[in-house]
Short mmCIF file of C-alpha atoms and ligand atoms in Angstrom, two decimals:
data_model
loop_
_atom_site.label_atom_id
_atom_site.label_comp_id
_atom_site.label_asym_id
_atom_site.label_seq_id
_atom_site.Cartn_x
_atom_site.Cartn_y
_atom_site.Cartn_z
CA MET A 71 11.19 8.48 -2.27
CA ILE A 72 9.39 8.69 -5.54
CA GLU A 73 7.96 5.09 -5.99
CA PHE A 74 7.81 3.75 -9.18
CA ASN A 75 4.31 2.41 -8.98
CA ILE A 76 1.33 3.72 -6.57
CA PRO A 77 -1.84 1.69 -7.07
CA PRO A 78 -4.48 3.90 -8.46
CA TYR A 79 -7.05 5.21 -5.74
CA VAL A 80 -9.88 7.71 -6.45
CA GLY A 81 -11.60 7.61 -3.14
CA LYS A 82 -14.61 6.00 -3.90
CA GLU A 83 -13.56 2.72 -3.78
CA MET A 84 -14.16 1.81 -0.11
CA ASP A 85 -17.71 3.40 -0.20
CA TYR A 86 -18.72 1.06 -2.91
CA VAL A 87 -17.09 -2.02 -1.23
CA ARG A 88 -19.14 -0.99 1.75
CA GLU A 89 -22.18 -0.75 -0.36
CA ALA A 90 -21.65 -4.42 -1.71
CA ALA A 91 -21.39 -5.61 1.99
CA GLU A 92 -23.90 -3.56 3.76
CA VAL A 93 -26.57 -2.73 1.28
CA ASN A 94 -26.31 -5.06 -1.59
CA ARG A 95 -25.40 -7.84 0.85
CA LYS A 96 -24.05 -9.70 -2.31
CA ILE A 97 -20.39 -10.26 -2.02
CA CYS A 98 -19.61 -13.30 -4.35
CA GLY A 99 -19.11 -13.08 -7.88
CA ASP A 100 -21.58 -11.61 -10.55
CA GLY A 101 -23.34 -9.12 -8.11
CA PRO A 102 -24.57 -5.67 -9.14
CA PHE A 103 -21.04 -4.17 -9.29
CA THR A 104 -19.80 -6.91 -11.29
CA LYS A 105 -22.66 -6.38 -13.75
CA ARG A 106 -22.01 -2.59 -13.77
CA CYS A 107 -18.41 -3.48 -14.62
CA HIS A 108 -19.46 -5.88 -17.58
CA ALA A 109 -21.91 -3.16 -19.16
CA TRP A 110 -19.14 -0.51 -19.01
CA LEU A 111 -16.53 -2.37 -20.77
CA GLU A 112 -19.02 -3.55 -23.35
CA GLU A 113 -20.36 -0.13 -24.02
CA ARG A 114 -17.05 1.67 -23.81
CA PHE A 115 -15.18 -0.78 -25.74
CA GLY A 116 -17.69 -2.04 -28.21
CA ALA A 117 -17.04 -5.45 -26.88
CA ASN A 118 -19.62 -8.29 -27.78
CA LYS A 119 -19.09 -9.86 -24.21
CA ALA A 120 -17.02 -8.65 -21.50
CA LEU A 121 -16.56 -10.74 -18.17
CA LEU A 122 -14.58 -9.77 -15.17
CA THR A 123 -11.86 -12.46 -14.04
CA THR A 124 -9.81 -13.03 -10.78
CA SER A 125 -6.76 -11.78 -12.85
CA GLY A 126 -5.14 -11.16 -16.29
CA SER A 127 -3.46 -14.44 -15.97
CA SER A 128 -6.88 -16.22 -15.46
CA ALA A 129 -8.55 -14.21 -18.34
CA LEU A 130 -5.51 -15.79 -20.42
CA ASP A 131 -6.25 -19.14 -18.80
CA MET A 132 -9.87 -18.96 -20.06
CA SER A 133 -8.79 -17.85 -23.54
CA ALA A 134 -6.56 -20.99 -23.87
CA ILE A 135 -9.47 -23.18 -22.82
CA LEU A 136 -11.93 -21.39 -25.25
CA ALA A 137 -9.50 -21.77 -28.16
CA GLU A 138 -9.31 -25.41 -27.52
CA ILE A 139 -5.64 -25.63 -27.64
CA LYS A 140 -4.43 -29.30 -27.06
CA PRO A 141 -1.22 -30.89 -26.21
CA GLY A 142 1.21 -30.61 -29.11
CA ASP A 143 -0.39 -27.50 -30.50
CA GLU A 144 1.78 -24.53 -31.23
CA VAL A 145 1.24 -20.96 -30.48
CA ILE A 146 3.24 -17.93 -31.46
CA LEU A 147 4.03 -15.18 -28.96
CA PRO A 148 6.67 -12.80 -28.22
CA SER A 149 9.56 -13.87 -25.80
CA PHE A 150 9.64 -10.17 -24.35
CA THR A 151 6.53 -10.35 -22.20
CA PHE A 152 5.15 -11.23 -18.73
CA SER A 153 5.46 -14.95 -17.87
CA SER A 154 1.54 -15.21 -17.80
CA THR A 155 1.11 -14.79 -21.70
CA ALA A 156 3.02 -17.98 -21.83
CA THR A 157 1.98 -19.99 -18.88
CA ALA A 158 -1.69 -20.04 -19.83
CA PHE A 159 -0.96 -21.94 -23.09
CA ALA A 160 1.68 -24.15 -21.52
CA ASN A 161 -0.82 -25.09 -19.09
CA VAL A 162 -3.08 -26.74 -21.64
CA GLY A 163 -0.05 -28.44 -23.29
CA ALA A 164 0.97 -26.13 -26.01
CA THR A 165 4.45 -25.72 -27.36
CA LEU A 166 5.49 -21.93 -27.35
CA VAL A 167 6.85 -20.73 -30.24
CA PHE A 168 8.77 -17.05 -29.53
CA VAL A 169 9.47 -14.73 -32.24
CA ASP A 170 11.20 -11.20 -32.01
CA VAL A 171 9.87 -8.03 -31.33
CA ARG A 172 10.23 -4.59 -33.21
CA PRO A 173 12.50 -2.29 -31.48
CA ASP A 174 10.18 0.77 -32.12
CA THR A 175 7.28 -0.58 -29.98
CA MET A 176 8.95 -3.60 -28.31
CA ASN A 177 5.65 -5.55 -29.77
CA ILE A 178 5.62 -8.81 -31.79
CA ASP A 179 7.38 -8.20 -35.08
CA GLU A 180 4.32 -9.21 -37.42
CA THR A 181 6.75 -9.92 -40.29
CA LEU A 182 8.14 -12.81 -38.35
CA ILE A 183 5.00 -14.42 -37.47
CA GLU A 184 4.24 -16.15 -41.05
CA PRO A 185 7.59 -17.74 -41.13
CA ALA A 186 7.08 -19.35 -37.71
CA ILE A 187 3.70 -21.03 -38.75
CA THR A 188 3.68 -24.90 -38.96
CA ASP A 189 0.89 -27.18 -39.52
CA LYS A 190 0.62 -27.42 -35.72
CA THR A 191 0.14 -23.75 -35.17
CA ARG A 192 -3.32 -23.04 -33.74
CA ALA A 193 -3.26 -19.16 -32.22
CA ILE A 194 -1.09 -16.00 -32.40
CA ILE A 195 -0.68 -14.26 -28.96
CA PRO A 196 0.17 -10.32 -29.65
CA VAL A 197 0.94 -8.44 -26.57
CA HIS A 198 0.36 -4.83 -26.66
CA TYR A 199 3.55 -3.55 -24.72
CA ALA A 200 2.99 -0.36 -22.80
CA GLY A 201 -0.39 -0.17 -23.92
CA VAL A 202 0.76 0.42 -27.59
CA SER A 203 -1.00 -1.64 -30.13
CA CYS A 204 0.62 -4.23 -32.26
CA GLU A 205 0.10 -4.22 -36.01
CA MET A 206 -3.45 -5.79 -35.66
CA ASP A 207 -4.44 -5.60 -39.45
CA THR A 208 -1.51 -7.46 -40.63
CA ILE A 209 -1.88 -10.06 -37.62
CA MET A 210 -5.64 -10.32 -38.22
CA ALA A 211 -5.00 -11.05 -41.97
CA ILE A 212 -2.39 -13.58 -41.20
CA ALA A 213 -4.73 -15.43 -38.88
CA GLN A 214 -7.64 -15.41 -41.26
CA GLU A 215 -5.27 -16.94 -44.10
CA HIS A 216 -3.80 -19.66 -41.95
CA GLY A 217 -7.00 -20.40 -39.97
CA LEU A 218 -5.47 -19.30 -36.81
CA LEU A 219 -7.07 -17.62 -33.54
CA VAL A 220 -5.91 -14.23 -32.13
CA CYS A 221 -5.60 -13.94 -28.42
CA GLU A 222 -4.67 -10.40 -27.56
CA ASP A 223 -2.91 -9.95 -24.27
CA ALA A 224 -4.04 -6.53 -23.80
CA ALA A 225 -3.31 -6.76 -20.05
CA GLN A 226 -1.51 -3.30 -20.39
CA GLY A 227 -3.91 -1.76 -22.96
CA VAL A 228 -7.07 -0.95 -21.36
CA MET A 229 -8.15 2.51 -22.86
CA SER A 230 -5.91 2.19 -25.81
CA THR A 231 -7.09 2.01 -29.49
CA TYR A 232 -5.77 0.70 -32.88
CA LYS A 233 -7.46 2.47 -35.61
CA GLY A 234 -10.19 3.75 -33.56
CA ARG A 235 -10.88 0.35 -32.08
CA ALA A 236 -10.41 -0.72 -28.39
CA LEU A 237 -7.48 -3.08 -27.66
CA GLY A 238 -8.90 -6.48 -26.71
CA THR A 239 -11.85 -6.11 -28.98
CA ILE A 240 -10.12 -6.97 -32.27
CA GLY A 241 -8.73 -10.72 -31.78
CA ASP A 242 -11.08 -13.47 -31.04
CA PHE A 243 -10.14 -13.03 -27.35
CA GLY A 244 -8.93 -9.83 -25.31
CA CYS A 245 -7.40 -10.29 -21.90
CA TYR A 246 -7.25 -7.21 -19.48
CA SER A 247 -5.39 -6.93 -16.07
CA PHE A 248 -6.59 -4.80 -13.18
CA HIS A 249 -3.68 -5.89 -10.92
CA GLU A 250 -2.36 -3.00 -8.62
CA THR A 251 0.57 -2.30 -11.15
CA LYS A 252 -2.06 -1.61 -14.00
CA ASN A 253 -3.79 1.56 -15.02
CA TYR A 254 -7.38 0.29 -13.32
CA SER A 255 -7.16 -1.84 -10.34
CA MET A 256 -9.07 -4.06 -8.15
CA GLY A 257 -6.18 -5.33 -6.49
CA GLU A 258 -6.00 -8.63 -8.23
CA GLY A 259 -8.38 -8.94 -11.26
CA GLY A 260 -8.97 -8.90 -14.99
CA ALA A 261 -11.24 -9.35 -17.76
CA ILE A 262 -11.80 -11.16 -20.95
CA CYS A 263 -13.43 -9.88 -24.04
CA ILE A 264 -14.91 -12.33 -26.44
CA ARG A 265 -15.77 -11.42 -29.85
CA ASP A 266 -17.76 -14.37 -31.16
CA GLU A 267 -21.23 -14.49 -29.70
CA LYS A 268 -21.64 -18.40 -29.55
CA LEU A 269 -18.15 -18.55 -27.47
CA GLY A 270 -19.67 -16.14 -25.16
CA GLU A 271 -21.89 -18.45 -23.58
CA ARG A 272 -19.15 -21.10 -23.30
CA ALA A 273 -16.88 -18.45 -21.66
CA GLU A 274 -19.69 -18.04 -18.95
CA ILE A 275 -19.95 -21.64 -18.20
CA ILE A 276 -16.06 -22.04 -18.08
CA ARG A 277 -15.72 -19.01 -15.79
CA GLU A 278 -18.34 -20.53 -13.42
CA LYS A 279 -16.51 -23.74 -12.48
CA GLY A 280 -17.80 -25.45 -15.79
CA THR A 281 -21.56 -25.22 -14.75
CA ASP A 282 -24.54 -23.37 -16.61
CA ARG A 283 -25.29 -21.43 -13.57
CA SER A 284 -25.48 -17.99 -15.47
CA ARG A 285 -28.06 -19.51 -17.74
CA PHE A 286 -29.90 -20.74 -14.67
CA LEU A 287 -29.57 -17.20 -13.09
CA ARG A 288 -31.18 -15.68 -16.09
CA GLY A 289 -34.03 -18.31 -15.99
CA GLN A 290 -33.11 -19.97 -19.37
CA VAL A 291 -32.62 -23.39 -17.61
CA ASP A 292 -34.46 -24.60 -14.55
CA LYS A 293 -31.58 -26.24 -12.64
CA TYR A 294 -27.66 -25.85 -13.12
CA THR A 295 -25.27 -28.48 -13.69
CA TRP A 296 -21.73 -29.44 -14.59
CA VAL A 297 -21.52 -29.11 -18.43
CA ASP A 298 -17.91 -28.50 -19.58
CA LEU A 299 -14.29 -27.64 -18.33
CA GLY A 300 -13.51 -24.60 -16.19
CA SER A 301 -12.73 -23.35 -12.93
CA SER A 302 -13.62 -20.28 -10.60
CA PHE A 303 -12.44 -17.44 -12.70
CA LEU A 304 -15.04 -14.82 -11.40
CA PRO A 305 -13.91 -12.13 -8.89
CA SER A 306 -15.81 -11.25 -5.65
CA ASP A 307 -18.19 -8.41 -6.24
CA MET A 308 -16.26 -6.51 -3.60
CA ASN A 309 -13.38 -6.50 -5.97
CA ALA A 310 -15.67 -5.25 -8.78
CA ALA A 311 -16.95 -2.61 -6.50
CA TYR A 312 -13.41 -1.29 -6.06
CA LEU A 313 -12.85 -1.32 -9.66
CA TRP A 314 -16.16 0.42 -10.49
CA ALA A 315 -14.97 3.69 -8.70
CA GLN A 316 -11.98 3.55 -11.13
CA LEU A 317 -13.91 2.84 -14.31
CA GLU A 318 -16.36 6.04 -13.40
CA MET A 319 -13.14 7.94 -13.40
CA ALA A 320 -11.54 6.33 -16.32
CA ASP A 321 -10.97 9.42 -18.31
CA GLU A 322 -9.59 11.38 -15.63
CA ILE A 323 -7.22 8.75 -14.81
CA ASN A 324 -6.19 8.30 -18.44
CA GLU A 325 -5.79 11.98 -18.98
CA ASP A 326 -3.48 12.20 -15.88
CA ARG A 327 -1.34 9.42 -16.90
CA LEU A 328 -0.93 10.81 -20.45
CA ALA A 329 0.04 14.19 -18.99
CA THR A 330 2.92 12.64 -17.08
CA TRP A 331 3.82 10.51 -20.25
CA HIS A 332 3.94 13.78 -22.33
CA ALA A 333 5.90 15.98 -19.84
CA TYR A 334 8.63 12.86 -19.62
CA ASN A 335 8.58 12.51 -23.43
CA ASP A 336 8.89 16.43 -24.00
CA ALA A 337 11.76 16.54 -21.54
CA PHE A 338 13.70 13.72 -23.36
CA ALA A 339 13.09 14.76 -26.85
CA ASP A 340 16.51 16.39 -27.18
CA LEU A 341 18.39 13.33 -25.89
CA ALA A 342 16.49 11.07 -28.07
CA ALA A 343 17.32 13.44 -31.45
CA ARG A 344 20.90 13.42 -30.46
CA GLU A 345 20.62 9.47 -30.05
CA ARG A 346 21.75 9.37 -26.62
CA ILE A 347 18.73 7.42 -25.48
CA VAL A 348 15.74 5.96 -27.39
CA THR A 349 12.06 6.93 -26.19
CA PRO A 350 8.86 4.97 -27.26
CA THR A 351 7.45 5.13 -30.83
CA ILE A 352 3.55 5.48 -30.85
CA PRO A 353 2.48 4.56 -34.54
CA ALA A 354 0.04 6.98 -36.25
CA GLU A 355 -2.77 4.58 -36.18
CA CYS A 356 -2.56 3.99 -32.11
CA THR A 357 -3.76 6.01 -29.28
CA HIS A 358 -2.23 4.83 -26.09
CA ASN A 359 -2.92 4.89 -22.25
CA ALA A 360 0.48 5.92 -20.83
CA HIS A 361 0.64 2.55 -19.08
CA MET A 362 4.52 2.91 -19.17
CA TYR A 363 7.07 5.38 -19.91
CA TYR A 364 10.47 3.84 -20.68
CA LEU A 365 13.97 4.58 -22.03
CA LYS A 366 16.38 2.53 -23.79
CA CYS A 367 20.02 3.27 -22.48
CA ARG A 368 22.99 2.36 -24.38
CA ASP A 369 23.62 -1.01 -22.97
CA LEU A 370 22.90 -3.15 -19.49
CA ALA A 371 25.94 -1.22 -17.88
CA ASP A 372 24.50 2.40 -18.75
CA ARG A 373 21.12 1.17 -17.59
CA THR A 374 22.75 -0.35 -14.24
CA ALA A 375 24.27 3.09 -13.58
CA PHE A 376 21.22 4.95 -14.58
CA ILE A 377 18.97 3.13 -11.97
CA ALA A 378 21.49 3.64 -9.19
CA HIS A 379 21.82 7.46 -9.94
CA MET A 380 18.13 7.69 -9.86
CA LYS A 381 18.01 5.66 -6.68
CA GLU A 382 20.39 8.01 -5.03
CA ARG A 383 18.17 10.94 -6.07
CA GLY A 384 15.17 9.11 -4.65
CA VAL A 385 13.65 7.99 -7.85
CA GLY A 386 12.42 4.33 -8.32
CA CYS A 387 13.01 3.06 -11.54
CA VAL A 388 12.92 -0.68 -12.84
CA PHE A 389 13.44 -2.91 -15.64
CA HIS A 390 11.56 -6.05 -16.45
CA TYR A 391 11.15 -9.27 -18.55
CA ILE A 392 13.86 -11.64 -18.44
CA PRO A 393 13.09 -12.89 -22.11
CA LEU A 394 10.92 -15.97 -21.52
CA HIS A 395 12.58 -18.16 -24.10
CA SER A 396 15.74 -17.93 -21.84
CA ALA A 397 13.80 -18.48 -18.69
CA PRO A 398 13.85 -22.14 -17.03
CA ALA A 399 10.13 -22.70 -18.11
CA GLY A 400 10.58 -21.10 -21.54
CA LEU A 401 13.55 -23.63 -22.34
CA LYS A 402 11.07 -26.49 -21.24
CA PHE A 403 7.86 -25.54 -22.85
CA GLY A 404 9.05 -23.57 -25.92
CA ARG A 405 11.72 -22.51 -28.59
CA PHE A 406 12.73 -19.40 -30.26
CA HIS A 407 11.91 -19.19 -34.01
CA GLY A 408 14.47 -17.43 -36.12
CA LYS A 409 17.02 -14.66 -34.87
CA ASP A 410 16.91 -13.06 -31.28
CA VAL A 411 18.03 -9.42 -32.55
CA TYR A 412 16.09 -7.38 -30.27
CA THR A 413 14.50 -9.35 -27.49
CA THR A 414 17.52 -9.85 -25.15
CA ALA A 415 19.68 -6.90 -26.50
CA ASP A 416 16.82 -4.28 -25.75
CA SER A 417 15.34 -5.85 -22.63
CA ASP A 418 18.84 -5.51 -21.25
CA ARG A 419 18.83 -1.52 -21.96
CA LEU A 420 15.26 -0.69 -21.15
CA VAL A 421 14.29 1.13 -17.84
CA ARG A 422 10.80 2.10 -16.85
CA LEU A 423 10.30 5.47 -15.19
CA PRO A 424 7.68 6.27 -12.17
CA MET A 425 4.27 6.17 -13.77
CA TYR A 426 1.06 6.08 -11.94
CA TYR A 427 -2.28 8.19 -11.43
CA GLY A 428 -1.46 11.22 -9.60
CA VAL A 429 2.27 11.74 -10.19
CA THR A 430 2.72 15.33 -8.85
CA LEU A 431 4.15 18.17 -10.81
CA GLU A 432 6.93 18.39 -8.24
CA ASP A 433 7.87 14.70 -8.56
CA ARG A 434 7.54 14.77 -12.27
CA ALA A 435 10.07 17.49 -12.09
CA THR A 436 12.45 15.63 -9.91
CA VAL A 437 12.35 12.39 -12.27
CA ILE A 438 13.23 14.51 -15.08
CA GLU A 439 15.85 16.65 -13.50
CA SER A 440 17.36 13.48 -11.94
CA ALA A 441 17.55 11.75 -15.25
CA LEU A 442 18.96 14.71 -17.17
CA GLU A 443 21.52 15.17 -14.75
CA TYR A 444 22.60 11.45 -15.34
CA PHE A 445 22.74 12.00 -19.05
CA GLU A 446 24.71 15.23 -18.76
CA GLN A 447 27.23 13.58 -16.48
CA ASN A 448 27.34 10.56 -18.75
CA ALA A 449 27.03 12.06 -22.02
C1 LIG B 140 0.05 -7.90 -15.73
C2 LIG B 140 0.32 -8.62 -17.03
C3 LIG B 140 -0.33 -9.88 -17.20
C4 LIG B 140 -0.99 -10.48 -15.86
O1 LIG B 140 -2.05 -9.93 -15.20
P1 LIG B 140 -2.36 -10.20 -13.53
O2 LIG B 140 -3.76 -9.79 -13.50
O3 LIG B 140 -1.12 -9.88 -13.00
O4 LIG B 140 -2.56 -11.84 -13.78
C5 LIG B 140 -0.30 -10.65 -18.28
N1 LIG B 140 0.31 -10.30 -19.41
C6 LIG B 140 0.90 -8.94 -19.35
C7 LIG B 140 1.61 -8.21 -20.51
C8 LIG B 140 0.91 -8.13 -18.29
O5 LIG B 140 1.42 -6.99 -18.09
#
């Protein structure tokens, strides 16, 4: 069986976890490995401030608190995304205003944002689907004109860029995920990037249960106390140690995934040219991280048959995202603004092929041959 996903593992993870436990004797949050990860994220991505969190979801939770979203405020986001994008803002009482995606990237259609703005709108949440950037110049310009915050859900976008800038560092906040299904992993984990230096200090407080413990540890205050909202959003240093092994190998992991992505994309180019399927579009101003390789079949029936065919050949393919606006919580906490032209129709026909660090050449060939066989039999 060729799995759809295998969590990344480079080999040094357990050595570093052991080092945290036996050498550093520091396993709670903000130990030496966490600090290394922070410095790496800040240097590599040019982030003003990067903080590890317990998940991508908790990074989004932190950004909703930092944005001071209040009950009744509105946030604009795509419906075609993972539930956490929405939950973080629903948790603080926001009304979710979903808009349609662009069919080429499956990202929020930037031309539909402005018509959805009301006097209650406070933030825009672009999701960089498959690690391919949203049209950030347009989104940032709309935000500036209307005085809105931008919180990038860059859970899938670690190591991707837009016009040379790392995803997650363009908006006011950027949220990464290091879940085992993502390109770099610590089991469960994530990070938040904060652009405004002044908010960086508040982020440290929110992440440390609402206390100024980080300032205390730096010797900036002589005792620490409860000063703000927050929770325990910081991961154990053992998890950071695990992640550190993969950040050290970030380029190797990225190149390996891209090689698989390009092998798929080359193999399916003819079918795409003949319009039997649709393959992903990478806009010229974007570099991506091969988080995902997907195809769009003709419709739901075609996709169901494709997945069954691949399964018979021992290849795990999956689909995802029941559009949030039609999910029970989406109906309760949000509304769809404008027409749903692509969100539902394209989520019904999109299928993801096996993609992880270390897909072997043999497995790549099996995936490609099995898929080509299906489309030959179902021309
Ligand atoms: C994975 C993911 C998340 C949540 O990340 P976790 O680390 O699993 O909490 C949020 N948004 C998107 C788009 C994701 O893909």
